[in-house]
XYZ file of C-alpha atoms in Angstrom:
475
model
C -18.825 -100.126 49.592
C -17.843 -100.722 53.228
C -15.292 -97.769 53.196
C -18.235 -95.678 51.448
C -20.686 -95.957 54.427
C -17.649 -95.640 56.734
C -16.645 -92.202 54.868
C -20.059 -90.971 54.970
C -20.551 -91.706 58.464
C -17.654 -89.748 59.470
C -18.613 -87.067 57.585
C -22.177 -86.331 59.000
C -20.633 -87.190 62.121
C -17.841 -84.983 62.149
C -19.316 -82.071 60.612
C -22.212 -79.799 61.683
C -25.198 -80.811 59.633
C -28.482 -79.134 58.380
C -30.397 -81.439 55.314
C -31.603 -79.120 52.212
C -33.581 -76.077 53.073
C -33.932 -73.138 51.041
C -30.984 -70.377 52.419
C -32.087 -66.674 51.188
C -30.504 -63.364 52.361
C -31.872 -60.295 54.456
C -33.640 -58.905 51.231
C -35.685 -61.689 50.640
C -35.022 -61.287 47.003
C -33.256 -64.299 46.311
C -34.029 -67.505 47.708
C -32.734 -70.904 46.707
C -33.063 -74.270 47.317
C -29.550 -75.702 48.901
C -28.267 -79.496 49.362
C -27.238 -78.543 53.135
C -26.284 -76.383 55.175
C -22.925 -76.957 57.447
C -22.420 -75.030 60.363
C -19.237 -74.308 61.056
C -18.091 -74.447 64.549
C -14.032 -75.475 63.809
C -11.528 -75.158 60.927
C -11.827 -78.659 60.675
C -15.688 -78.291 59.551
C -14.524 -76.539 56.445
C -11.390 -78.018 55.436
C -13.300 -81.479 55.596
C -16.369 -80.290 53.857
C -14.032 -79.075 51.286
C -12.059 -82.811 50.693
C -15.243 -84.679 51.177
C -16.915 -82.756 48.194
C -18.800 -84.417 45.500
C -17.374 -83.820 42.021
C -19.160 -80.788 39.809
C -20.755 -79.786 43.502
C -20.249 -76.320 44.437
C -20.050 -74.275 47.633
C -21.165 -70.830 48.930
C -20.384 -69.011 52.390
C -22.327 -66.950 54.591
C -22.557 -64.962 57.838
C -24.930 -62.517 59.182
C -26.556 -62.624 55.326
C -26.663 -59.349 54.254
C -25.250 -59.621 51.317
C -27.713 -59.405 49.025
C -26.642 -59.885 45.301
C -26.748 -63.708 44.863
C -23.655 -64.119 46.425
C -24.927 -66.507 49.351
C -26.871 -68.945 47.925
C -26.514 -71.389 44.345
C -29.116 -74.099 43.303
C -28.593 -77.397 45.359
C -24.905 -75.934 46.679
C -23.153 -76.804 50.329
C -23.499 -73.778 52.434
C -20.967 -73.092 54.624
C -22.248 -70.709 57.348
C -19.605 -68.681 59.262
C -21.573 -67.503 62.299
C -20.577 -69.378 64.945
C -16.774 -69.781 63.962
C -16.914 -66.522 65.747
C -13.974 -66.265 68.325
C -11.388 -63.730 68.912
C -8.085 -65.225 68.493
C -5.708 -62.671 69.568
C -5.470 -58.767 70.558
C -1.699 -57.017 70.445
C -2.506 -53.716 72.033
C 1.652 -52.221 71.634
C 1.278 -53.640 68.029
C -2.619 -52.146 67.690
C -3.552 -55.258 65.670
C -5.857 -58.221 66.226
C -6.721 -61.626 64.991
C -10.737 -63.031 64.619
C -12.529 -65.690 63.324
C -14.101 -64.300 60.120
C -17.400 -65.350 61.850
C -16.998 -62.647 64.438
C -19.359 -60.086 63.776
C -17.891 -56.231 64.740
C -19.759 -55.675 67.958
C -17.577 -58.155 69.249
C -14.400 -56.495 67.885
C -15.114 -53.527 69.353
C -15.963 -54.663 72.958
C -12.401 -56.609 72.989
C -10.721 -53.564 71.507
C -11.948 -51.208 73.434
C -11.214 -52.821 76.719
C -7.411 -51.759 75.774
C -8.713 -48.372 74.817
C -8.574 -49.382 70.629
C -11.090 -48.886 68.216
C -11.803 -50.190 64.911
C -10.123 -48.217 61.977
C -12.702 -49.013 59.388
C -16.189 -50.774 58.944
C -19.742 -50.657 58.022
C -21.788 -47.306 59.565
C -23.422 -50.253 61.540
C -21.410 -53.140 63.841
C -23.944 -55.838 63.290
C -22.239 -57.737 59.834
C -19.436 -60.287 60.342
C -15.458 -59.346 59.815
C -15.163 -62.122 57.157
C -18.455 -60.761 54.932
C -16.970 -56.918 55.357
C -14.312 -58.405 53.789
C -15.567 -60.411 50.955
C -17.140 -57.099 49.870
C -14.803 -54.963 51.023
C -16.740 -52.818 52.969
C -15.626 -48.792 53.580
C -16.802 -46.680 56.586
C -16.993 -43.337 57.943
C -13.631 -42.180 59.229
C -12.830 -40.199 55.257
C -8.450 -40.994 56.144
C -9.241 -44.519 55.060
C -10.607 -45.940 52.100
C -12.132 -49.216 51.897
C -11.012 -52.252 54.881
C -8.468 -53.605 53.024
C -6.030 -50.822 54.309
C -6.720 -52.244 57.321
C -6.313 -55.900 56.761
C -2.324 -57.275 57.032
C -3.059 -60.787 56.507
C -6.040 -63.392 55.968
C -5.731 -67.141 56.508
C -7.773 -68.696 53.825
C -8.893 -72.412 52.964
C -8.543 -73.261 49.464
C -11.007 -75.666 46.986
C -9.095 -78.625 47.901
C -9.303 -77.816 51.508
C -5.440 -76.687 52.166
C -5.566 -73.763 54.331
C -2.843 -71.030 53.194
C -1.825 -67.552 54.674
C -2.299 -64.575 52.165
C -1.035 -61.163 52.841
C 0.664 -58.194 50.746
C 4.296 -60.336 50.490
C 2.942 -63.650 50.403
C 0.302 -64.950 47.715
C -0.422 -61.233 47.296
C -2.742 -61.705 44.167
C -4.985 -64.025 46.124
C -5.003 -61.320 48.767
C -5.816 -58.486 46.652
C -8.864 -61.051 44.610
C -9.734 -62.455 48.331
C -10.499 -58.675 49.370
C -13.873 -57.928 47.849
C -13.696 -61.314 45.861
C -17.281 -61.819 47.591
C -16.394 -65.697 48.838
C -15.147 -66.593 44.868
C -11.619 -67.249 45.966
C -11.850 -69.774 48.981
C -12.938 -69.253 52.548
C -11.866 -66.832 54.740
C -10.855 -68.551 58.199
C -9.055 -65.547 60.176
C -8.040 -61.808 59.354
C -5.110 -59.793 61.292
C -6.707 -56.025 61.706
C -4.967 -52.923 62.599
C -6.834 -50.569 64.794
C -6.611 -47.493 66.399
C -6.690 -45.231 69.414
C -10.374 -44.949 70.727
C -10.168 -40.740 71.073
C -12.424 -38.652 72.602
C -14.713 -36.631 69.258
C -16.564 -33.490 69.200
C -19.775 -33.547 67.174
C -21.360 -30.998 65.267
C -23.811 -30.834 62.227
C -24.124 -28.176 59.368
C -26.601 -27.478 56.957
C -25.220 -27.870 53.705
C -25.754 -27.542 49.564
C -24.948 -30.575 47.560
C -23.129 -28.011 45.088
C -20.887 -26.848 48.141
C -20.701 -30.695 49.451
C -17.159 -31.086 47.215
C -15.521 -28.258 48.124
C -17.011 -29.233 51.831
C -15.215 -32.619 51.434
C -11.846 -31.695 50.193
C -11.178 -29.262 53.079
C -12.239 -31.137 55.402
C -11.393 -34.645 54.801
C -8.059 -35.242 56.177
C -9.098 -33.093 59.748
C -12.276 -35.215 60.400
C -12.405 -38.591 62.383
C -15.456 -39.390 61.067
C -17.963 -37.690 58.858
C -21.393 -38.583 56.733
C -24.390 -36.543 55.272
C -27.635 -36.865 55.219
C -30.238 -35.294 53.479
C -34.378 -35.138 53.188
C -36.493 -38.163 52.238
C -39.814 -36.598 52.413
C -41.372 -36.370 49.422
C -42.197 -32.292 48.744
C -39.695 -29.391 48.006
C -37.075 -30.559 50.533
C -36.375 -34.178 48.637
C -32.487 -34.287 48.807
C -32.562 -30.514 48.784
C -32.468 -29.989 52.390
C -29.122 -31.663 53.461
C -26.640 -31.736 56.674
C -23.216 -32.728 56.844
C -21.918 -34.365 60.370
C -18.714 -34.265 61.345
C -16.527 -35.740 64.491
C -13.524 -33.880 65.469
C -10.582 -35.569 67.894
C -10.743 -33.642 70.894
C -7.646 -35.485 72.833
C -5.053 -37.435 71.802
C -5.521 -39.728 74.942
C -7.451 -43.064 74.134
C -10.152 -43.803 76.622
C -12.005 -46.860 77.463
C -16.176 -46.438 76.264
C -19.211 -47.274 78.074
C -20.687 -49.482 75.469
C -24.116 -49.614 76.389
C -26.636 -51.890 74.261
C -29.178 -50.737 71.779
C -31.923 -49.603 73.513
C -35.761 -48.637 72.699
C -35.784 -51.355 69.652
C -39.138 -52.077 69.634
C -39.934 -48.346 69.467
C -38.116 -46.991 67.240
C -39.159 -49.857 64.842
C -42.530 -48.595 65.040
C -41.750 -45.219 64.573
C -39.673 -46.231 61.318
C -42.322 -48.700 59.749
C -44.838 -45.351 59.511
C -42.687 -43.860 57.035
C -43.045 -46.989 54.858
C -46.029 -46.466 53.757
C -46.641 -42.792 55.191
C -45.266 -39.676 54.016
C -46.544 -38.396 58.055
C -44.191 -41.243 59.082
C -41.698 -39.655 56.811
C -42.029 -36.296 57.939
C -42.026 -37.327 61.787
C -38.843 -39.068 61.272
C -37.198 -36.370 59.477
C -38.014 -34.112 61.962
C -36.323 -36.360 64.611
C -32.986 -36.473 62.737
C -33.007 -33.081 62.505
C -34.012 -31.759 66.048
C -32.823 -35.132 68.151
C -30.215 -36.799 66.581
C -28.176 -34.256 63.931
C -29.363 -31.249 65.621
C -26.955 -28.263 64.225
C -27.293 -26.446 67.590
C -25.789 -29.510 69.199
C -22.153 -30.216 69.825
C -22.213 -32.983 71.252
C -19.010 -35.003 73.636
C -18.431 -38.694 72.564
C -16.032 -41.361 72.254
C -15.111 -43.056 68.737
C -16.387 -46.707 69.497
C -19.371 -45.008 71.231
C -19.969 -43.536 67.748
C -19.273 -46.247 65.931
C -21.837 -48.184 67.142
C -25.218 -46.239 66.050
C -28.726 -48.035 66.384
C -29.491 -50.182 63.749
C -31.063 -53.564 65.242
C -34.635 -51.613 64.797
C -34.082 -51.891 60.800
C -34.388 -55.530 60.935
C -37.723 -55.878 58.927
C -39.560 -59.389 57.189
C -42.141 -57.966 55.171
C -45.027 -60.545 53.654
C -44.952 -58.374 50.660
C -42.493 -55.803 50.776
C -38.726 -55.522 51.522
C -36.400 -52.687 52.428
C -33.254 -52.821 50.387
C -29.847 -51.240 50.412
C -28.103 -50.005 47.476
C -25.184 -47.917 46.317
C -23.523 -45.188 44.442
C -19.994 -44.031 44.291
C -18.796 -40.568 41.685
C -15.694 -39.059 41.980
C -16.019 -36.004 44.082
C -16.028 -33.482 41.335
C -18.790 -34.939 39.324
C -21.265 -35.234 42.482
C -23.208 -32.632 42.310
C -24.478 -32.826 38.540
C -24.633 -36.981 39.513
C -26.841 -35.747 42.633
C -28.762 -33.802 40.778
C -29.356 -36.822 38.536
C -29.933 -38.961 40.802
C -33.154 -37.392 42.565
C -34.736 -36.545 39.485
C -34.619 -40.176 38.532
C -35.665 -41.305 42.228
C -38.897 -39.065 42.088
C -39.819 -39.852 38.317
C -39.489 -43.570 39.366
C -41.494 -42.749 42.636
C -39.214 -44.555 44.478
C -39.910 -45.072 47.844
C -36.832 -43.853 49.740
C -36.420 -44.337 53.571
C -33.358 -42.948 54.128
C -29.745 -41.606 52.459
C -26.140 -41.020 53.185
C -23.243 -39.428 52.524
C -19.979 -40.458 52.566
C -16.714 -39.432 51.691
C -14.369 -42.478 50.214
C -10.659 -42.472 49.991
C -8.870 -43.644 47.133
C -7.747 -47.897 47.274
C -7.073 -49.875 44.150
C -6.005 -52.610 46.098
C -8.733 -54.754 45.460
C -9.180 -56.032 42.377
C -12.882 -55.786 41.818
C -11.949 -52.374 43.234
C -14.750 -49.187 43.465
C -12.454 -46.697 44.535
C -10.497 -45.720 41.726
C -10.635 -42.141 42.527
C -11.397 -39.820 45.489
C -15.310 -40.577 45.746
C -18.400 -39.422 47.446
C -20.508 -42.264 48.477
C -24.382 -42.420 48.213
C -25.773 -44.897 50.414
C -29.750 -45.407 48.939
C -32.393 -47.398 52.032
C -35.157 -48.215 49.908
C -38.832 -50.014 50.422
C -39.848 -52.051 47.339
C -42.847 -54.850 46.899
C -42.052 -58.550 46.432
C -44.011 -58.891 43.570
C -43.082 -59.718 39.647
C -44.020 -56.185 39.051
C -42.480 -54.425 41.800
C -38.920 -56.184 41.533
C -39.034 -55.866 37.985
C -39.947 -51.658 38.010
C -36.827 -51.273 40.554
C -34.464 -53.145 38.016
C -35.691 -50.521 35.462
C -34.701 -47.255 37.844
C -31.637 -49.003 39.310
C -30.139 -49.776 35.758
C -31.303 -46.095 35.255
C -28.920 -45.178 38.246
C -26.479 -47.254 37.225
C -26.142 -45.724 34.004
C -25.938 -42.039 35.661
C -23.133 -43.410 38.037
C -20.962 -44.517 34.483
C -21.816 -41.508 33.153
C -20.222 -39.221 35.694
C -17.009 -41.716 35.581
C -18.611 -43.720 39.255
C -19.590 -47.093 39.561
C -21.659 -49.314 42.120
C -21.504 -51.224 44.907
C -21.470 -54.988 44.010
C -23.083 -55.607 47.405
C -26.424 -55.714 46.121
C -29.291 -56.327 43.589
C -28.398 -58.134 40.560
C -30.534 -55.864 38.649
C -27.784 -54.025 36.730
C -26.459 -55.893 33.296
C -23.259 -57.729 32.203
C -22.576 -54.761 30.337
C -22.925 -52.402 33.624
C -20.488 -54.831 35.373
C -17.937 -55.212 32.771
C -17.566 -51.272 32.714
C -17.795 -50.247 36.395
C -14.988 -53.202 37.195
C -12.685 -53.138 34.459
C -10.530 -55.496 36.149
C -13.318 -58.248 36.435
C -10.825 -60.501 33.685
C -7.526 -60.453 35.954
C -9.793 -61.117 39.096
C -11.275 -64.451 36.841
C -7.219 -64.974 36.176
C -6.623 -65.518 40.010
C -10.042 -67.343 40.528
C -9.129 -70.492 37.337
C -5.872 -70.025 39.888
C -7.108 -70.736 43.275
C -10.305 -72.481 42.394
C -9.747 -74.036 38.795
C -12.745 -76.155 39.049
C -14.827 -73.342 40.301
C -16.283 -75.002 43.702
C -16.511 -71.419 44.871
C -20.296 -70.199 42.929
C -22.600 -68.012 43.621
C -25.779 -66.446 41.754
C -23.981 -63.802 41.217
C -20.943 -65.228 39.592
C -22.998 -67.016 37.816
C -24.644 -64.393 36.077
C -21.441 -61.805 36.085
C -18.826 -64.453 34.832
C -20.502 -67.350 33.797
C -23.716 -65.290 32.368
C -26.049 -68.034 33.017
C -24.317 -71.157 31.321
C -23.187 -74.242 32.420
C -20.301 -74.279 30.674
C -16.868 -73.627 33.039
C -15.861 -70.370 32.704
C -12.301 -70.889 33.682
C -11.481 -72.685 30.582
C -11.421 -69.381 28.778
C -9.365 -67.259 32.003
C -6.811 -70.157 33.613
């Protein structure tokens, strides 16, 4: 009894402590109540929340949140959040490579980087998500000569179930690495990453209208020449609904790397105004449409600008906490080829479902079968869906119905989904678009036989709701 009371009292003492509270992501869609919440400040706060565990208790890890598929929260888990085990370890400008915290959000990547004239090779459109959740989903960018970041990643140091901390790269415990990568926190928790970067050049920008049947061809000639690139096309809801469509492109100008100006996000409050209209306003969608087209992607523009400079485009006036209605993010990938027929698809079934869309892009994805729950298994095009939905029964249960719809059309044309998101699509739907999802289960009864690692959504993708252990059947 004595050394009881003397182990919990190092243990609440030791370790960063929040008592139950109910932990929820940036959708709002999935809130659950949690035994605590740890925050981690040290290695140590992991590796001893890890050894300390109760038996059959289970343990989920989060960052900036937005995740938003279950994958952060699980009834009455430990939660270990990441944010402020946020340092930058390291920086090798000769060897272009750096070492962070997986707490480290990108913003602070590219200020360190860039002080050395570097830039980041690939992330999210947006710098505001931590390194260690781009990598737990393996998150793909905008520069189309890279395909999703684990091209980018050489090594990750990773703390196991037990607690033992290991190093996992392409030599060394290489099936960890390749389940770790997009393993959306299932395999242990990621402490550091080593990134490779690149030379922050001077781009040339310049938008072109463009047809979605044209968009392939667009891509292929294009793709290897551009620095970065996206589309966009119309969310109003009339004749121009992703008819009327632009394709951006950044050309390297220089092959000298510069040093950027980063200047923070400015006119927040604003420009969150101007964006809420076209929630509930098809005038709000109009004026914002407009203001892509003549302010921001104007195709008489070419426009001068560094790669970091570009790589950091305002976002921090999306951050929205509806009382009864949520913006979510969702989507698509189809081999290149079979996008325009999937395009065409796709907005018929957007405006028969009246969805409310705020916004779309286009991207162009590279292919990577690294990963194991890989969505790259082909040259892709990427279709990035913002969407407004209610928080009601009724609401959340229509946009299951059109997303399993969309779903279904991204099988169809040999794509698959982002597992990023909404648990709305079936078992069925995730045992087809990741074939590999029994190898990756292989490698989790590995590394985590007694499967402290949970989440909602491994519980309904691999454990489909039961409480039986699922890595009886896969170890």
């Amino acid at each position: 009894m004595k050394y009881l009371l003397c182990l919990i009292f190092t243990f609440f003492h030791l370790v960063p402590y929040t008592a139950a509270e109910t932990w929820n992501d940036v959708s709002q869609l999935n809130p659950e109540n949690v035994q605590a919440v740890i925050q981690v400040k040290v290695e140590n706060d992991v590796t001893q929340t890890l050894k300390n565990l109760s038996p059959n208790k289970h343990v989920v890890i989060s960052g900036t949140r937005h995740s938003q598929g279950g994958h952060i929260v699980y009834p009455n888990a430990v939660v270990l959040d990441m944010s402020s085990y946020n340092e930058v370890i390291s920086i090798s400008p000769a060897e272009k490579t750096l070492i962070v915290q997986s707490g480290v959000i990108w913003a602070q990547v590219q200020e360190i980087a860039n002080q050395h004239g570097l830039s980041v090779k690939v992330m999210q459109s947006s710098n505001i998500f931590s390194v260690g959740g781009s990598l737990s989903a393996n998150a793909h960018g905008r520069d189309p000569r890279y395909g999703p970041i684990i091209e980018t990643v050489n090594r990750l140091k990773i703390a196991l179930y037990s607690g033992e901390v290991v190093t996992a790269s392409r030599s060394h415990l290489s099936d960890l690495f390749y389940a770790a990568i997009g393993g959306y926190g299932l395999l242990g928790v990621i402490l550091e990453a080593e990134l490779e970067l690149t030379d922050n050049l001077p781009l040339t920008k310049t938008t072109a209208p463009v047809d979605m049947a044209d968009y392939p061809e667009l891509i292929r000639q294009s793709a290897n020449g551009v620095a970065l690139h996206y589309g966009r096309c119309s969310f109003v809801k009339n004749l121009t609904f992703l008819r009327e469509c632009y394709s951006t492109n950044y050309h390297e100008t220089s092959q000298d790397s510069v040093v950027s100006v980063l200047i923070p996000e400015k006119n927040i409050r604003r420009n969150a105004l101007v964006f809420a209209s076209s929630r509930t306003s098809d005038y709000g969608k109009r004026m914002r449409w407009w203001a892509q087209k003549k302010l921001l992607d104007n195709p008489r523009k070419r426009i001068t600008i560094q790669r970091n400079v570009a790589m950091q485009p305002p976002i921090k006036f999306l951050r929205y906490k509806g009382q009864k209605d949520t913006d979510i993010l969702q989507e698509y990938f189809v081999p290149v080829e079979h996008f325009p027929a999937f395009f065409k698809n796709l907005k018929q079934e957007l405006e028969s479902s009246s969805v409310n869309l705020l916004s779309n892009t286009l991207r162009y994805l590279k292919k990577n079968q690294e990963s194991l729950l890989n969505y790259a298994r082909a040259d892709m095009i990427a279709v990035v869906l913002y969407i407004n939905i209610g928080l009601d029964k009724q609401s959340i249960e229509k946009a299951g119905v059109w997303t399993r719809n969309l779903v279904d059309l991204a099988l169809k044309h040999e794509g698959t989904y982002y597992l990023t998101y909404q648990r709305f699509p079936t078992v069925k739907h995730f045992q087809s678009a990741y074939p590999a999802w029994k190898k990756f289960m292989q490698v989790k009864c590995k590394y985590d036989p007694d499967e402290v690692f949970a989440s909602l959504f491994y519980d309904q993708y691999f454990r489909r709701g039961t409480a039986k252990p699922a890595c009886g059947s896969f170890s």
